[in-house]
CSV table of C-alpha atoms and ligand atoms in Angstrom, one decimal:
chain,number,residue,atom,x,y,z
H,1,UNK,CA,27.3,-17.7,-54.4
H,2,UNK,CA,23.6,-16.5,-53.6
H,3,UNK,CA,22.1,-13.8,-55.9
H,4,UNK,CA,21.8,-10.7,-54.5
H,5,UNK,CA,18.8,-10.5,-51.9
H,6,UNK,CA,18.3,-6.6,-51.8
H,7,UNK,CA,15.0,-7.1,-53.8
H,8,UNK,CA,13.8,-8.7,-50.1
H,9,UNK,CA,13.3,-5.3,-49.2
H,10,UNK,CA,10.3,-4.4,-52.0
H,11,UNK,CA,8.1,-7.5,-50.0
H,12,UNK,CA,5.3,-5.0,-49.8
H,13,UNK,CA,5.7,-3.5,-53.4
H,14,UNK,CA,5.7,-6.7,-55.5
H,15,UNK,CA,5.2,-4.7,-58.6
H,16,UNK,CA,8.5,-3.2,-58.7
H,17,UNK,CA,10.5,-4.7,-60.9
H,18,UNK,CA,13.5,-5.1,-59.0
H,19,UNK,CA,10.9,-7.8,-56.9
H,20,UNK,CA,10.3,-9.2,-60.0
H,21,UNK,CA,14.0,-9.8,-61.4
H,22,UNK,CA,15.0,-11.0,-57.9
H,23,UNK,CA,12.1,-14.1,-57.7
H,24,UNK,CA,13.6,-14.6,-61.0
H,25,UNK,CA,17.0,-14.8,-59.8
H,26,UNK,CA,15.7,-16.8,-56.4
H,27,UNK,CA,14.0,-19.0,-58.9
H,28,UNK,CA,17.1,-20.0,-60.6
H,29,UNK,CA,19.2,-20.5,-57.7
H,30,UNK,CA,17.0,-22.6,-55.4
H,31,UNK,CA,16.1,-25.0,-58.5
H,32,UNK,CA,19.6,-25.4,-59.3
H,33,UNK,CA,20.2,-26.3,-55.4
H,34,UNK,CA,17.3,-28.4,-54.2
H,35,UNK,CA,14.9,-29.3,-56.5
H,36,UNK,CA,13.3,-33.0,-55.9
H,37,UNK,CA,11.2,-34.0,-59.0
H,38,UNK,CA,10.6,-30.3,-60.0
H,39,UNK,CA,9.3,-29.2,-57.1
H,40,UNK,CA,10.7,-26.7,-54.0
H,41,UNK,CA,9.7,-25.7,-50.3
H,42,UNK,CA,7.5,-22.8,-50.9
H,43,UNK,CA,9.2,-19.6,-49.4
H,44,UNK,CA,6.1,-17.2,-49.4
H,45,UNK,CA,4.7,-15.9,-46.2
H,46,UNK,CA,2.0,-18.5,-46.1
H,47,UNK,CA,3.5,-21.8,-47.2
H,48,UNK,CA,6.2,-20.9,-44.4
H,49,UNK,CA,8.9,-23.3,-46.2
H,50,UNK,CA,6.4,-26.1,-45.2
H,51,UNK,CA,5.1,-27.0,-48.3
H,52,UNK,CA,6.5,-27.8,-52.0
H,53,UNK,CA,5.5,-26.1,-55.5
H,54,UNK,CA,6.5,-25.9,-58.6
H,55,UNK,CA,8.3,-23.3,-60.1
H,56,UNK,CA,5.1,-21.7,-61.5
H,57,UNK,CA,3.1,-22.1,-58.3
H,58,UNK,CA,5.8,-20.6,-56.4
H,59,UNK,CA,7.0,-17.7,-58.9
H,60,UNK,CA,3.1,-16.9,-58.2
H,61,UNK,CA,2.9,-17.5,-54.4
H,62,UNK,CA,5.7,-15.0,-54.1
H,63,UNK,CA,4.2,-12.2,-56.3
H,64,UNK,CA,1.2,-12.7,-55.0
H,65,UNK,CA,1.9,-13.5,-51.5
H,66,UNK,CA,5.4,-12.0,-50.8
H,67,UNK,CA,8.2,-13.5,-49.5
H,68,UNK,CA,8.8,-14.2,-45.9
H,69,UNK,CA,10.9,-11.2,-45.3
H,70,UNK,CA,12.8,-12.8,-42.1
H,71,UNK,CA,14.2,-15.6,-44.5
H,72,UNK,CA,17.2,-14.2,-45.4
H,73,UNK,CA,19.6,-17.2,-44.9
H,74,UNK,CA,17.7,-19.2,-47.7
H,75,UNK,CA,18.3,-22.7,-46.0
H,76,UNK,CA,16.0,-24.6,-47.5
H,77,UNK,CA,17.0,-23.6,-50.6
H,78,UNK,CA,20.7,-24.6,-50.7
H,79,UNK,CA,22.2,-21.6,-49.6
H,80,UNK,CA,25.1,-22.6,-46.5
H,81,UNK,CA,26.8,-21.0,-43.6
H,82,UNK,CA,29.2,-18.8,-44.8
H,83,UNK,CA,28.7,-18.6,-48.7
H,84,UNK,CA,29.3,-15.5,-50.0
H,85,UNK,CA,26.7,-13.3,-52.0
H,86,UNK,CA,26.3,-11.3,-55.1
H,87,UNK,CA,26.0,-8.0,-52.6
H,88,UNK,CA,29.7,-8.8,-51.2
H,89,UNK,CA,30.7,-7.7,-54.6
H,90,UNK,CA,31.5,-4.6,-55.3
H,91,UNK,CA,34.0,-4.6,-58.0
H,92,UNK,CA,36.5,-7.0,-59.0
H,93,UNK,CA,39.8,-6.6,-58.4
H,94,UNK,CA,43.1,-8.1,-56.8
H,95,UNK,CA,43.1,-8.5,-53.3
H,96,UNK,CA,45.5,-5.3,-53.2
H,97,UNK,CA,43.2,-3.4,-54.9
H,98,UNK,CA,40.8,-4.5,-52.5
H,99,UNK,CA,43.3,-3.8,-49.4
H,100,UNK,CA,43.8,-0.4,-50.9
H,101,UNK,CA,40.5,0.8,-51.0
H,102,UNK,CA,40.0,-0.6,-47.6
H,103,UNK,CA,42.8,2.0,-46.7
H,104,UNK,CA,42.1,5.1,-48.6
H,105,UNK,CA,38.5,4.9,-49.1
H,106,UNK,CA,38.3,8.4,-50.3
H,107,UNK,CA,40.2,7.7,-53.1
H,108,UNK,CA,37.6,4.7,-54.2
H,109,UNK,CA,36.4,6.4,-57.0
H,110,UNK,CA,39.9,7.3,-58.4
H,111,UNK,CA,41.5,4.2,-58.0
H,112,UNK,CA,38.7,2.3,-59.7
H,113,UNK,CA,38.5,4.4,-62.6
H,114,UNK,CA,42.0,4.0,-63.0
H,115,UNK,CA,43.1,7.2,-64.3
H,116,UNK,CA,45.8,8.3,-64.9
H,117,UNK,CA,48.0,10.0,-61.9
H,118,UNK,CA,49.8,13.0,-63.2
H,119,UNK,CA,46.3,14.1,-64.6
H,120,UNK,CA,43.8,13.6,-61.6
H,121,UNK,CA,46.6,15.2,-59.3
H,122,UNK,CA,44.5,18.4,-59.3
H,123,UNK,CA,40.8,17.3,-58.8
H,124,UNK,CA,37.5,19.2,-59.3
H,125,UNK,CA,38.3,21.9,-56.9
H,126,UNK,CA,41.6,22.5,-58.1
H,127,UNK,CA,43.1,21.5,-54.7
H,128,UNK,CA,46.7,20.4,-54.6
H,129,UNK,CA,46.5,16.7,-53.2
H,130,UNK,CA,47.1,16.9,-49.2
H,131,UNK,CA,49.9,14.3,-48.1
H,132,UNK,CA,47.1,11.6,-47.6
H,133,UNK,CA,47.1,11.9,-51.1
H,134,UNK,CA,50.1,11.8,-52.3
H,135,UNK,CA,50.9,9.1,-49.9
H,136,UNK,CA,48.3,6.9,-52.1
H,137,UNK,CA,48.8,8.0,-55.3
H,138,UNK,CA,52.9,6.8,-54.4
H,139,UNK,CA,51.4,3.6,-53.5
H,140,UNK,CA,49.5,2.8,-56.3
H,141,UNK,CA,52.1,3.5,-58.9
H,142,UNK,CA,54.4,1.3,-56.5
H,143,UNK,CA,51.3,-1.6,-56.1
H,144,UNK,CA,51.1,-1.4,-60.1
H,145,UNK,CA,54.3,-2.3,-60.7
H,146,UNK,CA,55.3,-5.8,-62.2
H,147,UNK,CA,57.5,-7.7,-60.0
H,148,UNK,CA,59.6,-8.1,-62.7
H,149,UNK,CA,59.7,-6.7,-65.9
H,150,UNK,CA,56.7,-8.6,-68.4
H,151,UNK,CA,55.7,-10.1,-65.6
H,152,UNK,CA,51.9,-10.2,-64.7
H,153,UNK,CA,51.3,-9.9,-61.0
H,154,UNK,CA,52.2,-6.8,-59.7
H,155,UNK,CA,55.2,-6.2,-56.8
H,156,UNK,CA,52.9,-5.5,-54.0
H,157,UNK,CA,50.5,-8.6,-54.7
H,158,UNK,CA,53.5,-11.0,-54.6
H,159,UNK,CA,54.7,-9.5,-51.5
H,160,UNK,CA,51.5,-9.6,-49.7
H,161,UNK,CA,50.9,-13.3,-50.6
H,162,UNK,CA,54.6,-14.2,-49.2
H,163,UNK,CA,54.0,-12.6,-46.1
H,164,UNK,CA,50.6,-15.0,-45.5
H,165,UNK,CA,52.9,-17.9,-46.6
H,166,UNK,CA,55.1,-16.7,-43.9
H,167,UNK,CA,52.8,-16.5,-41.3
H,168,UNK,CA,51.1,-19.4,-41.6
H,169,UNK,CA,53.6,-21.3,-42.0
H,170,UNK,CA,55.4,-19.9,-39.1
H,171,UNK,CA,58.5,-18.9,-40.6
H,172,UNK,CA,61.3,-17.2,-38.8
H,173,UNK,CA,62.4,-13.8,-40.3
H,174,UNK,CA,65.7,-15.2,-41.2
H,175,UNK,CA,64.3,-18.0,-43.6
H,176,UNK,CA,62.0,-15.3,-45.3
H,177,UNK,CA,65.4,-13.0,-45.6
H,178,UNK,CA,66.5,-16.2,-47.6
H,179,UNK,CA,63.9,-17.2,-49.5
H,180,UNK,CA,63.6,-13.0,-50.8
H,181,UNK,CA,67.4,-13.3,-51.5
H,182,UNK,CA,66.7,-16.6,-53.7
H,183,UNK,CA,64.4,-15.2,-55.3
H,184,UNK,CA,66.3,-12.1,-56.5
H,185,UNK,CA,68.9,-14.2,-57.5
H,186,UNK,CA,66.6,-16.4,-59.9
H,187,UNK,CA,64.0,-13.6,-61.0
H,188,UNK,CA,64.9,-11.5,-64.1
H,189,UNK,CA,66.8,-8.4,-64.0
H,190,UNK,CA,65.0,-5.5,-63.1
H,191,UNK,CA,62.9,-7.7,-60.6
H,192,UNK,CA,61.9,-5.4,-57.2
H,193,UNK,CA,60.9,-7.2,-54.6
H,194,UNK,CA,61.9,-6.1,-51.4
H,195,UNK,CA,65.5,-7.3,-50.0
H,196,UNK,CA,64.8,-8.6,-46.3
H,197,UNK,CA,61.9,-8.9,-44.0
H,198,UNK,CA,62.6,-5.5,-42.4
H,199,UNK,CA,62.1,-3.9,-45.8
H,200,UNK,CA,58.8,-5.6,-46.6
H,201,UNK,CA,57.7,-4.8,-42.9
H,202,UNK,CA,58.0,-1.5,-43.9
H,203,UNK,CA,56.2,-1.1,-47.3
H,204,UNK,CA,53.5,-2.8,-45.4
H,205,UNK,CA,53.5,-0.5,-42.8
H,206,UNK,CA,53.1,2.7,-44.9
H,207,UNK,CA,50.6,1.3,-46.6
H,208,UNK,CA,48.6,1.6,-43.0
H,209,UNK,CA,47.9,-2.2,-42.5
H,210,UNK,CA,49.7,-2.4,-39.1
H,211,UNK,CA,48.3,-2.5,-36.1
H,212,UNK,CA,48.9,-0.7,-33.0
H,213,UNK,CA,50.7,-2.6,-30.3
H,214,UNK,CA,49.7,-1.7,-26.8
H,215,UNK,CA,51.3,-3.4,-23.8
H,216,UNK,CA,48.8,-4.0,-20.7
H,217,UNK,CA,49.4,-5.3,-17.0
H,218,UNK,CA,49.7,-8.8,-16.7
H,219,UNK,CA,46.6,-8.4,-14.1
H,220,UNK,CA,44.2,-6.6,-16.6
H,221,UNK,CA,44.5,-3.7,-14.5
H,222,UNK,CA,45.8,-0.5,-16.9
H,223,UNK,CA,47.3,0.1,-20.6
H,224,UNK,CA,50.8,1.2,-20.8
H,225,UNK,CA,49.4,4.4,-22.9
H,226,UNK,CA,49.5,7.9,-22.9
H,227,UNK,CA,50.9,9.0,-19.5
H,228,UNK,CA,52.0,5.6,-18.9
H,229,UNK,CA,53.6,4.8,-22.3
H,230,UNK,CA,56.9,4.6,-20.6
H,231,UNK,CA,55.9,2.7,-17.3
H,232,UNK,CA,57.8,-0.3,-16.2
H,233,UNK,CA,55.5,-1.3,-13.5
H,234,UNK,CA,51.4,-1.4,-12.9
H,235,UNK,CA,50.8,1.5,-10.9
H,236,UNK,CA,47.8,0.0,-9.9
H,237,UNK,CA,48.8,-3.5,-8.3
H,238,UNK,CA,52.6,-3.1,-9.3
H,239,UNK,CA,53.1,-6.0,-11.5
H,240,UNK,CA,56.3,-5.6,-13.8
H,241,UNK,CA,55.2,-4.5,-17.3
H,242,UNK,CA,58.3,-7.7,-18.6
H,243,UNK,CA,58.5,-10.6,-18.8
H,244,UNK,CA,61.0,-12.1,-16.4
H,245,UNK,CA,63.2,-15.2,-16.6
H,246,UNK,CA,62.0,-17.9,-14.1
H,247,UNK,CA,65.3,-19.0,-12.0
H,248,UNK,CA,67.0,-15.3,-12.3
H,249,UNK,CA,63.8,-13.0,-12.3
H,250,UNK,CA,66.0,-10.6,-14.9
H,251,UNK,CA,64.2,-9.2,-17.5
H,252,UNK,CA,63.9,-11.2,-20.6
H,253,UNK,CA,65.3,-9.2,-23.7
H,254,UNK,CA,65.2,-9.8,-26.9
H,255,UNK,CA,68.0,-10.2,-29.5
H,256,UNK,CA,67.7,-6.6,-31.0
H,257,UNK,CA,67.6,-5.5,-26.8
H,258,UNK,CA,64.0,-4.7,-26.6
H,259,UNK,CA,62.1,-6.2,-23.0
H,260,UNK,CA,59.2,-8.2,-23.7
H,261,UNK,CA,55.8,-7.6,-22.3
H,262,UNK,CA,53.9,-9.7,-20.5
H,263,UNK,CA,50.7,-8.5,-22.4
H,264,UNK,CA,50.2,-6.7,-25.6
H,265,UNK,CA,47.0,-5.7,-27.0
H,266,UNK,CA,46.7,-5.3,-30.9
H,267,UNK,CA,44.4,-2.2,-31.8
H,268,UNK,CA,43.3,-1.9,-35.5
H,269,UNK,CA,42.0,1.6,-35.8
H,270,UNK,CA,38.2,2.0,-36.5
H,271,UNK,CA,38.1,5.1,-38.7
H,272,UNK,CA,39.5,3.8,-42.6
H,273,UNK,CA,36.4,0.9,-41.8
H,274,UNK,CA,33.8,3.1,-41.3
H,275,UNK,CA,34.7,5.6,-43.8
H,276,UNK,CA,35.0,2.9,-46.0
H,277,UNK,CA,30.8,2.2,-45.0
H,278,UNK,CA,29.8,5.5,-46.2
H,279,UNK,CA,32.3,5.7,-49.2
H,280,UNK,CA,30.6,3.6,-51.6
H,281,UNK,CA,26.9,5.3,-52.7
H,282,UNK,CA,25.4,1.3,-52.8
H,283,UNK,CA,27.0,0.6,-49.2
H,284,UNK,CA,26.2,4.2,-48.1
H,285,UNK,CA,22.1,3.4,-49.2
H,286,UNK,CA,22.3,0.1,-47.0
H,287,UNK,CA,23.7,2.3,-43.9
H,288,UNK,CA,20.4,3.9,-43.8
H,289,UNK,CA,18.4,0.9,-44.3
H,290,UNK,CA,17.6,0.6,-40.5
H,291,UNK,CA,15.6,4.0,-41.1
H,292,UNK,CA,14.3,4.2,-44.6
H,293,UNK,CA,13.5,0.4,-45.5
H,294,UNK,CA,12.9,-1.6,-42.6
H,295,UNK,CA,9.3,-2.5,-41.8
H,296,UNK,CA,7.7,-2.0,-38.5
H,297,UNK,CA,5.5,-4.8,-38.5
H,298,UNK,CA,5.8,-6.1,-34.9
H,299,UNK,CA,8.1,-9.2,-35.9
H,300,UNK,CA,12.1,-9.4,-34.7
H,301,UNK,CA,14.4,-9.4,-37.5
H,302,UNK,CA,16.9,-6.8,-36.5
H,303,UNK,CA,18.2,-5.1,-33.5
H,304,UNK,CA,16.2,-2.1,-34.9
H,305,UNK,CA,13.5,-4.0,-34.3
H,306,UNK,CA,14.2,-4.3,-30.8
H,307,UNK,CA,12.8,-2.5,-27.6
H,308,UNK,CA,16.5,-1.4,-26.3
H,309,UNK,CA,17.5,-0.2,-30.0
H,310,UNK,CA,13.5,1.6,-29.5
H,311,UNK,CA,14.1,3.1,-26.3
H,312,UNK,CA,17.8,4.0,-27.2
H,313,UNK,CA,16.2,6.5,-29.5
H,314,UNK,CA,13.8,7.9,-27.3
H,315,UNK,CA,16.4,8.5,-24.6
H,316,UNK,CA,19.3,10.1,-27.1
H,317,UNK,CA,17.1,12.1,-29.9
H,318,UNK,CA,19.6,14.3,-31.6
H,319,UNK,CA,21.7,10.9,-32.1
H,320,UNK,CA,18.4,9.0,-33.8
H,321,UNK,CA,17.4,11.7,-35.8
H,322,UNK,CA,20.7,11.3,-38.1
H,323,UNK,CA,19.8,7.8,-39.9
H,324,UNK,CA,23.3,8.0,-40.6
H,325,UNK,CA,24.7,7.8,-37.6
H,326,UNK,CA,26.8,4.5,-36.9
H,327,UNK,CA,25.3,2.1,-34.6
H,328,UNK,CA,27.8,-1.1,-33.4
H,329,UNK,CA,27.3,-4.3,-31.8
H,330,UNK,CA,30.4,-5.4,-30.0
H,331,UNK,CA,31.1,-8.7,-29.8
H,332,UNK,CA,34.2,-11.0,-28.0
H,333,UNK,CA,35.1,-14.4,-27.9
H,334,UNK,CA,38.0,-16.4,-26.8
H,335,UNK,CA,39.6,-18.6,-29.2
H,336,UNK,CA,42.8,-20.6,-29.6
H,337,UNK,CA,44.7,-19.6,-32.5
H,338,UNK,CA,47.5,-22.5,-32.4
H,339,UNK,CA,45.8,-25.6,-32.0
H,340,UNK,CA,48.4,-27.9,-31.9
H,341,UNK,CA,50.6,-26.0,-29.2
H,342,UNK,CA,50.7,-27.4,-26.0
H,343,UNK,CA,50.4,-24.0,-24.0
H,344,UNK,CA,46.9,-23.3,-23.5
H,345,UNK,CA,46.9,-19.7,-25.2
H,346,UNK,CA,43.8,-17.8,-26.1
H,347,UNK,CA,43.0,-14.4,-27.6
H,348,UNK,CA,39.8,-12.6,-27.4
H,349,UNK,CA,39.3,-10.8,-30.7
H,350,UNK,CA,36.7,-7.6,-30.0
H,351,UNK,CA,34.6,-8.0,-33.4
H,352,UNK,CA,32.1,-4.5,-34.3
H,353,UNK,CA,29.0,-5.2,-36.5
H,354,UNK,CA,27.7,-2.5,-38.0
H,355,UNK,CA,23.8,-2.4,-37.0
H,356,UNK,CA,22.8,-0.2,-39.4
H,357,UNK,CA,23.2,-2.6,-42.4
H,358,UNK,CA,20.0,-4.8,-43.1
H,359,UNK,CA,19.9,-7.9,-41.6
H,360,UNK,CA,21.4,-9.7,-44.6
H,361,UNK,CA,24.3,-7.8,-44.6
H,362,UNK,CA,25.0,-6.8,-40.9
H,363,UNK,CA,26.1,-10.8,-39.8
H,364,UNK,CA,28.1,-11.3,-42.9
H,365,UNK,CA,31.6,-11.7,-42.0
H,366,UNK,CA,32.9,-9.4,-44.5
H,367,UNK,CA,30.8,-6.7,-42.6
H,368,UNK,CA,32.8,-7.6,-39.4
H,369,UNK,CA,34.7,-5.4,-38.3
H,370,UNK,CA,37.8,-6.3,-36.3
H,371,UNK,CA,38.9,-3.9,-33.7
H,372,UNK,CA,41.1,-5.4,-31.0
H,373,UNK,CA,42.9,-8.6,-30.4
H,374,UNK,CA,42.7,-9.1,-26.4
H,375,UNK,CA,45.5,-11.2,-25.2
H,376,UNK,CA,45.0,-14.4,-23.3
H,377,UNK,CA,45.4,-17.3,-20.9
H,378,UNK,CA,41.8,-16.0,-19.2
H,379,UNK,CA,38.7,-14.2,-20.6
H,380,UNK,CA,39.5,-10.3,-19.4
H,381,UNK,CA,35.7,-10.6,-18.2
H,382,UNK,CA,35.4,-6.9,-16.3
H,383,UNK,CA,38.5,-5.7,-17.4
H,384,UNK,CA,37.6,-5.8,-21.1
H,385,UNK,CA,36.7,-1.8,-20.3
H,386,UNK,CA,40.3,-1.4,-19.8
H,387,UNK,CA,41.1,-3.1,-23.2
H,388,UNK,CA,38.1,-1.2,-24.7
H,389,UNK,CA,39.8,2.6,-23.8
H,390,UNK,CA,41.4,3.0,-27.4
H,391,UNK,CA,38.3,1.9,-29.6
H,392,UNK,CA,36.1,4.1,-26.6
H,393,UNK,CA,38.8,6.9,-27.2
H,394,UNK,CA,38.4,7.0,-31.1
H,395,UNK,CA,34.8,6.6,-30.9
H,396,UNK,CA,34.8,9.6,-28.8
H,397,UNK,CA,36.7,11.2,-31.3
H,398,UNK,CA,34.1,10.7,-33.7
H,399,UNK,CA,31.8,12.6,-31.7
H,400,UNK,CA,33.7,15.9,-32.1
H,401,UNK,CA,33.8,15.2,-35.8
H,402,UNK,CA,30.0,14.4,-36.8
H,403,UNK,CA,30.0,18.2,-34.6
H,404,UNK,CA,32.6,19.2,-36.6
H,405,UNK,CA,31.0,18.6,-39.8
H,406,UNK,CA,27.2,19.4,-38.8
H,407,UNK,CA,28.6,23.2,-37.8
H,408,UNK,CA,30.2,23.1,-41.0
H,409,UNK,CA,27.0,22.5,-43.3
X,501,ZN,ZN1,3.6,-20.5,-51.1
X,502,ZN,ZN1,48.2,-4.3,-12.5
């Protein structure tokens, strides 16, 4: 793991201390990685990574000269693709805490402090929780308990890391259904893990991870949304919305009687993410980085740095003058998630960077943002504006709620 890399920022004020800790911590790192015979590549802005010092020729390259401020991925100094770094942390916790806060982000603050429920159940206003609320505080109690009684890891923990096992491994429901019988059978007494798949399903489903399932015309031509929620044909080139049986043309159904689609798109719903951005004060101070820390000094190292992102802000001036206003790149590319299946089957995952993180932090792929899963064989190429409507929709949504809260203030 790389230190942190938010002392980057102070290049031009090398006499603030947190420039002088972070060298430090740059120091350590990079000679613990590369060194050859005591010496490294020289990261300051006029050795250029070209040529080697010591550590006390570069500790005073870099407080005298600054550090390049574009080198954020520090290569040359051990760091790889994909390693994570001390800014990804925020707290430590179990991956359920961590999916928890991802879904109630305005309950960050309580869940990490870890107090107790019955007491924070008023909070400073002396508001009665609203069902949100509730909803969470229900959760955690049922997240915190043991899976069985003494035992350490807690129900919802266990659950969660069955339910990966599941799917990569490709298990049918009925196996799982077996395996969660087994293991009630061999657990202690008092054990609570859920009975059947169904019954997992649904704990994970009110805890918000599910996606939305949208069905779509074979031909990329419309959703089956809204109006057309109930459609069984395209009413564009009148394609059936199900999958038919080749030698019979019937409609293929499934065991429980529910048609197949054709096409489904999966929509993960951009609001809990965001919030999430702005919940945390560190995360919130990095969300206004493209405004109050970046450096206008003519080189490219951000899209804010660019002449679209420039004349964006000329053209749309209330938006710009709001440094916290969200700014996303959109990104899609096809892949194929089952490698070793004969049928060529891709999916396009739409993938939303937040631009307004620094440049160290906005192509992280913890910062990713997934949105939309877009099904395959083909690249939607135009069409991806009809698979884009529901992220275009909440966006919108958005809109009327920055209003909202500006005619508030
Ligand atoms: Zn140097
Ligand atoms: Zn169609």
């Amino acid at each position: 793991m790389t230190p942190s890399k938010e002392w980057m920022i102070f290049f031009n004020d090398r006499f603030n201390e947190k420039y002088k800790v972070g060298v430090e911590q740059f120091l350590n790192y990079a000679f613990k990685k590369t060194s050859e015979e005591n010496n490294i590549r020289c990261p300051c802005v006029k050795c250029n990574n070209t040529d080697y010092g010591s550590r006390e020729v570069v500790e005073m390259h870099l407080n005298v000269n600054g550090i390049m401020p574009n080198y954020t991925t520090w290569y040359h100094h051990g760091e790889r693709l994909g390693e994570s770094s001390s800014d990804d942390e925020e707290s430590e916790g179990s991956d359920c805490d961590e999916i928890l806060r991802d879904l109630y982000p305005n309950m960050d603050g309580f869940y990490r402090s870890g107090s107790e429920i019955g007491s924070s159940n008023e909070n400073k206003h002396g508001e009665e929780p609203n069902d949100e609320a509730k909803k969470f505080y229900r959760l955690l109690k049922d997240s915190e308990q043991p899976t069985y009684p003494g035992c350490d890891t807690s129900k919802l923990s266990v659950l969660v890391k069955l339910l990966h096992i599941k799917s990569i491994g490709r298990w049918s429901n009925e196996s799982f259904d077996m395996l969660l019988q087994l293991l009630k059978q061999i657990l202690p007494i008092g054990s609570n893990l859920p009975e059947s798949y169904y019954d997992s399903k649904k704990i994970i489903k009110d805890l918000g991870l599910s996606y939305q399932k949208i069905d779509a015309c074979k031909n990329d031509c419309m959703l089956y949304w809204k109006e057309e929620d109930k459609s069984n044909m395209c009413k564009i080139c009148g394609a059936s919305r199900w999958k038919e049986n080749s030698h019979n043309e019937e409609t293929k159904v499934r065991k429980n009687g529910k048609k197949l689609a054709v096409k489904t798109l999966r929509y993960f719903p951009l609001k809990p993410r965001l919030q999430r951005l702005f919940m945390s004060k560190k995360t919130a101070s990095f969300m206004r980085w493209h405004h109050e820390k970046r450096v206008d000094d003519g080189l490219m190292r951000h899209p804010a740095d660019s002449m679209a992102w420039k004349s964006f802000d000329d053209l749309h001036k209330d938006f710009s003058i709001e440094p916290r206003n969200v700014r996303l790149g959109l990104a899609s590319d096809g892949f194929q998630p089952f490698t070793h299946s004969k049928k060529s089957y891709s999916i396009w995952p739409v993938i939303l960077i937040p631009y307004n993180l620094p440049p160290w932090m906005c192509m992280k792929e913890s910062n990713f943002i997934l949105s939309s899963l877009i099904p395959g064989p083909e690249g939607p190429g135009d069409a991806i504006d009809v698979y884009l409507q529901p992220l275009i929709e909440e966006l919108k949504e958005f809109i009327w709620e920055f209003v909202w809260l500006e005619y508030q203030r």
